[in-house]
Short mmCIF file of C-alpha atoms in Angstrom, two decimals:
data_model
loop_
_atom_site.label_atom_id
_atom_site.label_comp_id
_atom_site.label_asym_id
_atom_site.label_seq_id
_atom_site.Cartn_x
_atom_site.Cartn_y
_atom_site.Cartn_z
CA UNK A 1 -59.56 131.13 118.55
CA UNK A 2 -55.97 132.28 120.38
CA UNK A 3 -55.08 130.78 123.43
CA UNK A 4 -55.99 134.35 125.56
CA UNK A 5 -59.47 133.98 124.04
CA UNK A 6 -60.06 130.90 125.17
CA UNK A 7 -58.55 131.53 128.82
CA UNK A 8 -60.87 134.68 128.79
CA UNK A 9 -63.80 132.88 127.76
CA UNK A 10 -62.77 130.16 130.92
CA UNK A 11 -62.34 132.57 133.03
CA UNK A 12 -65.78 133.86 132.59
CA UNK A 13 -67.70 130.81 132.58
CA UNK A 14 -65.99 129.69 135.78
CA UNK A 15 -67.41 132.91 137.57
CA UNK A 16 -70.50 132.84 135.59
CA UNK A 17 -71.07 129.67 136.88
CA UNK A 18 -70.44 130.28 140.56
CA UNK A 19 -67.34 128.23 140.73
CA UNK A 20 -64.51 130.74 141.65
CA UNK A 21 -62.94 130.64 144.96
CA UNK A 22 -64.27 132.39 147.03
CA UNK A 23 -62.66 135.18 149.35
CA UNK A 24 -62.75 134.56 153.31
CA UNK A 25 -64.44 137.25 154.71
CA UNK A 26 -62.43 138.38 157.94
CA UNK A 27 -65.13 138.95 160.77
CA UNK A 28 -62.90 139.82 163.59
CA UNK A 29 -59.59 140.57 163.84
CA UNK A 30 -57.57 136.62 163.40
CA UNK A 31 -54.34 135.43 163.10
CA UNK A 32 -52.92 133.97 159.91
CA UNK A 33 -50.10 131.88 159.58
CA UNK A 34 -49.14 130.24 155.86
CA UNK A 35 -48.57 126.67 155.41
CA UNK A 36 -44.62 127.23 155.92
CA UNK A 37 -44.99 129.38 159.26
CA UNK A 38 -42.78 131.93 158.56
CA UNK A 39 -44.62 134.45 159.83
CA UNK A 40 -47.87 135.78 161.51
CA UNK A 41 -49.95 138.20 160.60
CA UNK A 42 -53.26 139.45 162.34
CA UNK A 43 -55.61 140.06 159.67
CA UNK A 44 -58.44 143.20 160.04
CA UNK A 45 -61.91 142.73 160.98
CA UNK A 46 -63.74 143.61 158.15
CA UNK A 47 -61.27 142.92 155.02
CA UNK A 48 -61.28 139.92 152.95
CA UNK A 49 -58.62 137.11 151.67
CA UNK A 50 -57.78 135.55 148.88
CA UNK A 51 -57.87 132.06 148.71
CA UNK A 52 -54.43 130.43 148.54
CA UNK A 53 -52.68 127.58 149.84
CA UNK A 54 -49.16 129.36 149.95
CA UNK A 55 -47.52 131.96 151.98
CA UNK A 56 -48.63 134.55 149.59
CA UNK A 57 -51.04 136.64 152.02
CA UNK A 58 -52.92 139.07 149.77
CA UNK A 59 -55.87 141.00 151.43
CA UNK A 60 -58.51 143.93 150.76
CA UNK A 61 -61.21 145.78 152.19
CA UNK A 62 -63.12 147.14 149.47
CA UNK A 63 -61.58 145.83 146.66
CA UNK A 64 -58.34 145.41 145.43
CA UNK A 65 -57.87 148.66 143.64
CA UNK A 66 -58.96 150.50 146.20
CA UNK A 67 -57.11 148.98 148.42
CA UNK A 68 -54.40 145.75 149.37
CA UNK A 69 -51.89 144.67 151.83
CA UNK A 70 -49.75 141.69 150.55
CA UNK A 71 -47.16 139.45 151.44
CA UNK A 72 -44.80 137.34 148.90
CA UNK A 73 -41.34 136.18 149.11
CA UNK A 74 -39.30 134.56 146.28
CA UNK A 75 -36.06 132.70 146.74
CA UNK A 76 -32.99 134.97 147.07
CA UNK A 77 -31.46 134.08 143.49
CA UNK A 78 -35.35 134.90 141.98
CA UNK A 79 -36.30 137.71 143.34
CA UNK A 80 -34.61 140.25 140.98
CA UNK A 81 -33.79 138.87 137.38
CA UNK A 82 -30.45 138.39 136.92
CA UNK A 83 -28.89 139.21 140.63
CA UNK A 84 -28.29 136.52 142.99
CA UNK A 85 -28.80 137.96 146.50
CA UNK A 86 -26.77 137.12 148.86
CA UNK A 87 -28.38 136.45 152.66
CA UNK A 88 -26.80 139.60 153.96
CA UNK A 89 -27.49 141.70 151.60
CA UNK A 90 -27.91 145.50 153.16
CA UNK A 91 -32.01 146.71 153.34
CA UNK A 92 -30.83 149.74 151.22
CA UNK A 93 -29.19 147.33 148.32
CA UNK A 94 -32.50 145.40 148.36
CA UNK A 95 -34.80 148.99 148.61
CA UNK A 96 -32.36 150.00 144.92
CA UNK A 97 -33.74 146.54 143.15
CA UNK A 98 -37.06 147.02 144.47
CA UNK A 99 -37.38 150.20 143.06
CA UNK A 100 -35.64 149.29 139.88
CA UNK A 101 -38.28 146.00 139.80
CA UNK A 102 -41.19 148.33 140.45
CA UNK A 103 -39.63 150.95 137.36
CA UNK A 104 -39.03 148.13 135.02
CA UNK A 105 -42.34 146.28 135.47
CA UNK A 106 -44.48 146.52 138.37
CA UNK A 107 -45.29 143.45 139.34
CA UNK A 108 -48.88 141.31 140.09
CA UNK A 109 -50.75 141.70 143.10
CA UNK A 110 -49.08 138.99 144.13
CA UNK A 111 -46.99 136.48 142.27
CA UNK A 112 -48.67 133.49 142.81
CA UNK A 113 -47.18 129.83 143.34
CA UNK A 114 -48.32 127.15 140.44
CA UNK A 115 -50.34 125.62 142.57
CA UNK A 116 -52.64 128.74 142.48
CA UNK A 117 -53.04 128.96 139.10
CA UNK A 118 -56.82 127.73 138.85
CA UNK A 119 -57.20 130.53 141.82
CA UNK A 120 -58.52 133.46 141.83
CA UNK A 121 -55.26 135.47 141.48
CA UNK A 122 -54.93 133.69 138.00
CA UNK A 123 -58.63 135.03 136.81
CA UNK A 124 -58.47 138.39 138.49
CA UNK A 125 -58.16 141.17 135.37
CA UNK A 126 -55.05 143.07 136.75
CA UNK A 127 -53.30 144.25 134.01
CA UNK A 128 -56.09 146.78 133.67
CA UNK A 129 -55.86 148.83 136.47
CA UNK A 130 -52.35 148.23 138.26
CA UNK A 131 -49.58 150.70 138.11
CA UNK A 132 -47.97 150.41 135.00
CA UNK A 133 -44.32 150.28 134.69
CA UNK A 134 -42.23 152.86 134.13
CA UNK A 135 -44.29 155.71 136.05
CA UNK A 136 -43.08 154.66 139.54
CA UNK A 137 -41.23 157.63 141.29
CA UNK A 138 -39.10 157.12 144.45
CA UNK A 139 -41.02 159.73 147.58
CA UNK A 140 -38.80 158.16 150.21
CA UNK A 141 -36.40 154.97 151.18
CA UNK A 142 -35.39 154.73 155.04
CA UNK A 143 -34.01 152.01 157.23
CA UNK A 144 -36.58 150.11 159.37
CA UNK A 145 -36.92 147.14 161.44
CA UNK A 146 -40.04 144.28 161.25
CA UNK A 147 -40.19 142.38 164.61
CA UNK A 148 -36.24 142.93 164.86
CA UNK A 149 -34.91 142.13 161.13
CA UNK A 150 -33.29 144.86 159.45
CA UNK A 151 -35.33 145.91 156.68
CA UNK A 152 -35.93 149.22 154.22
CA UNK A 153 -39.18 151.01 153.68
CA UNK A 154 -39.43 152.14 150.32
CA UNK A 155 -42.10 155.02 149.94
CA UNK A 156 -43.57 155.08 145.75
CA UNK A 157 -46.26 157.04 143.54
CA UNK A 158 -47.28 155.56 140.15
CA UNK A 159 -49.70 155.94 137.71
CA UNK A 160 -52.30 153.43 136.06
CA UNK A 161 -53.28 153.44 132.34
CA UNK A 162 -56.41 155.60 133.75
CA UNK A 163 -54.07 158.59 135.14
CA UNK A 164 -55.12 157.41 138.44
CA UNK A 165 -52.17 157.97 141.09
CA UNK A 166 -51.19 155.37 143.24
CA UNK A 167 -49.03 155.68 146.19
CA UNK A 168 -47.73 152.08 147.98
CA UNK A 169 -45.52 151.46 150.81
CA UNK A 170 -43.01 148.29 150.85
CA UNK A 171 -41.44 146.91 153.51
CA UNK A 172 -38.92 144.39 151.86
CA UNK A 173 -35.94 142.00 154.14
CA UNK A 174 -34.23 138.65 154.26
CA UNK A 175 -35.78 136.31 156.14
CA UNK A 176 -35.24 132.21 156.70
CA UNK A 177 -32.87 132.79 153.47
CA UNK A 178 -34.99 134.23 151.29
CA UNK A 179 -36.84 137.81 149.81
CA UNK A 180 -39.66 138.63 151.49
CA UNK A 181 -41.92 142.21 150.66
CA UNK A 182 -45.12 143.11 152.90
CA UNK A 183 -46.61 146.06 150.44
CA UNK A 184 -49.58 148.62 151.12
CA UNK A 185 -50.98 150.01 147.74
CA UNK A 186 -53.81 152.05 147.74
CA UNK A 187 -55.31 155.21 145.26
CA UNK A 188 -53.99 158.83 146.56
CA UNK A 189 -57.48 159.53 146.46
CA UNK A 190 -59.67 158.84 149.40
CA UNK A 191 -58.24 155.44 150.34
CA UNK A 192 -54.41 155.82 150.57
CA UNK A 193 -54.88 157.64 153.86
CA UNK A 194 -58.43 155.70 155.16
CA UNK A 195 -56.70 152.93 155.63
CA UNK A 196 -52.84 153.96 156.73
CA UNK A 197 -53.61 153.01 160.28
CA UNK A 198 -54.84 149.87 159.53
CA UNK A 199 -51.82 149.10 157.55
CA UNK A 200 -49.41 150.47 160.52
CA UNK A 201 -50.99 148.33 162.71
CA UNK A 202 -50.47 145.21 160.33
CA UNK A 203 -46.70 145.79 160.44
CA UNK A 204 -46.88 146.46 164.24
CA UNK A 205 -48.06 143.01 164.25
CA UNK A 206 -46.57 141.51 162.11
CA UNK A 207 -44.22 138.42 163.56
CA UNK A 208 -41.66 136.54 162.19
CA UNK A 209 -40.95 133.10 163.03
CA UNK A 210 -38.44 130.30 161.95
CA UNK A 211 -40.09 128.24 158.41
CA UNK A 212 -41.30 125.09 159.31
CA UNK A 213 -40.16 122.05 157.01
CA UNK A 214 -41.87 118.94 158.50
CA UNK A 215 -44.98 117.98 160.08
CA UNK A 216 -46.16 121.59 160.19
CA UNK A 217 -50.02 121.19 160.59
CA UNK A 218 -51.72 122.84 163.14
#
């Protein structure tokens, strides 16, 4: 039996069995902060999060092909293979490797930290129905700002292995020294525009604060 056998096989039994995380369901509108504090972020009554111990924010209403907001951030010489960013890097520089990163191979849901890796962004099947690489097209990149910080908004449509079009909105900047992307990506049909507001509202709350390094519990 190969290795991906067996990890498929695990990955079933652990949901057969009942033991997956499970997702928080978000009642009312609440704040989230990750362990770090690097940001806020009100989450929407209604959605639901996945469980993670990181930074790595990754929400959905109805599921997350229909719909997801995310937030990741890698260190500035990880983000793109093979560039080291530099901390002052101009928004439309970082917009050019985001779309070249989304081109070359669009990336998880959300890149998860190895401390995540019995979570349930490591059993979730997403290679099935994520845009695939290599069908992203550019609609629009313009300046922005998020809570002050210069940052680009990079507009893209894409395709999964379905035909099913995709459009996603990314809001990428430097913050606290390193990459950070807050995405919306959501089917053109039906649910791209049912949830825009909610996702305009998201950035409109959306705060960023300076990462805490010690003592940071509540």
């Amino acid at each position: 039996m190969s290795i991906k056998t067996w990890l498929a096989l695990l990955a079933i039994a652990v949901l057969s069995t009942g033991c997956a995380p499970k997702w928080q369901n978000i009642r009312k509108d609440v704040r989230f902060e990750g362990p770090a504090r690097a940001y806020v972020a009100t989450l929407p009554e209604g959605w639901k999060r996945a469980p993670t111990d990181s930074d790595v924010l990754l929400i959905t209403r109805d599921g997350l092909f229909l719909q997801q907001i995310s937030v990741t951030h890698h260190e500035l010489d990880e983000a793109f293979a093979g560039v080291a960013l530099k901390v002052d890097a101009a928004p439309s520089e970082l917009a050019a490797l985001q779309l070249r990163s989304f081109r070359e191979k669009e990336q998880d849901l959300a890149r998860y930290q190895d401390e995540e890796k019995e979570g349930v962004l490591a059993l979730f099947p997403v290679d099935h129905a994520k845009p695939l690489p290599g069908t992203v097209e550019r609609v629009a990149i313009r300046p922005v700002t998020l809570d002050g910080v210069d940052a680009f908004k990079l507009e893209t449509r894409s395709f999964n292995s379905w035909g099913l079009e995709y459009v996603s909105q990314s809001v990428g900047f430097i913050h606290e020294n390193e990459y950070w992307l807050v995405r919306y990506l959501a089917p053109k049909l039906h649910y791209a525009q049912l949830d825009q507001a909610t996702f305009d509202k998201f950035l409109a709350d959306f705060k960023l604060k300076p990462k805490c390094r010690f003592f940071c519990g509540d």
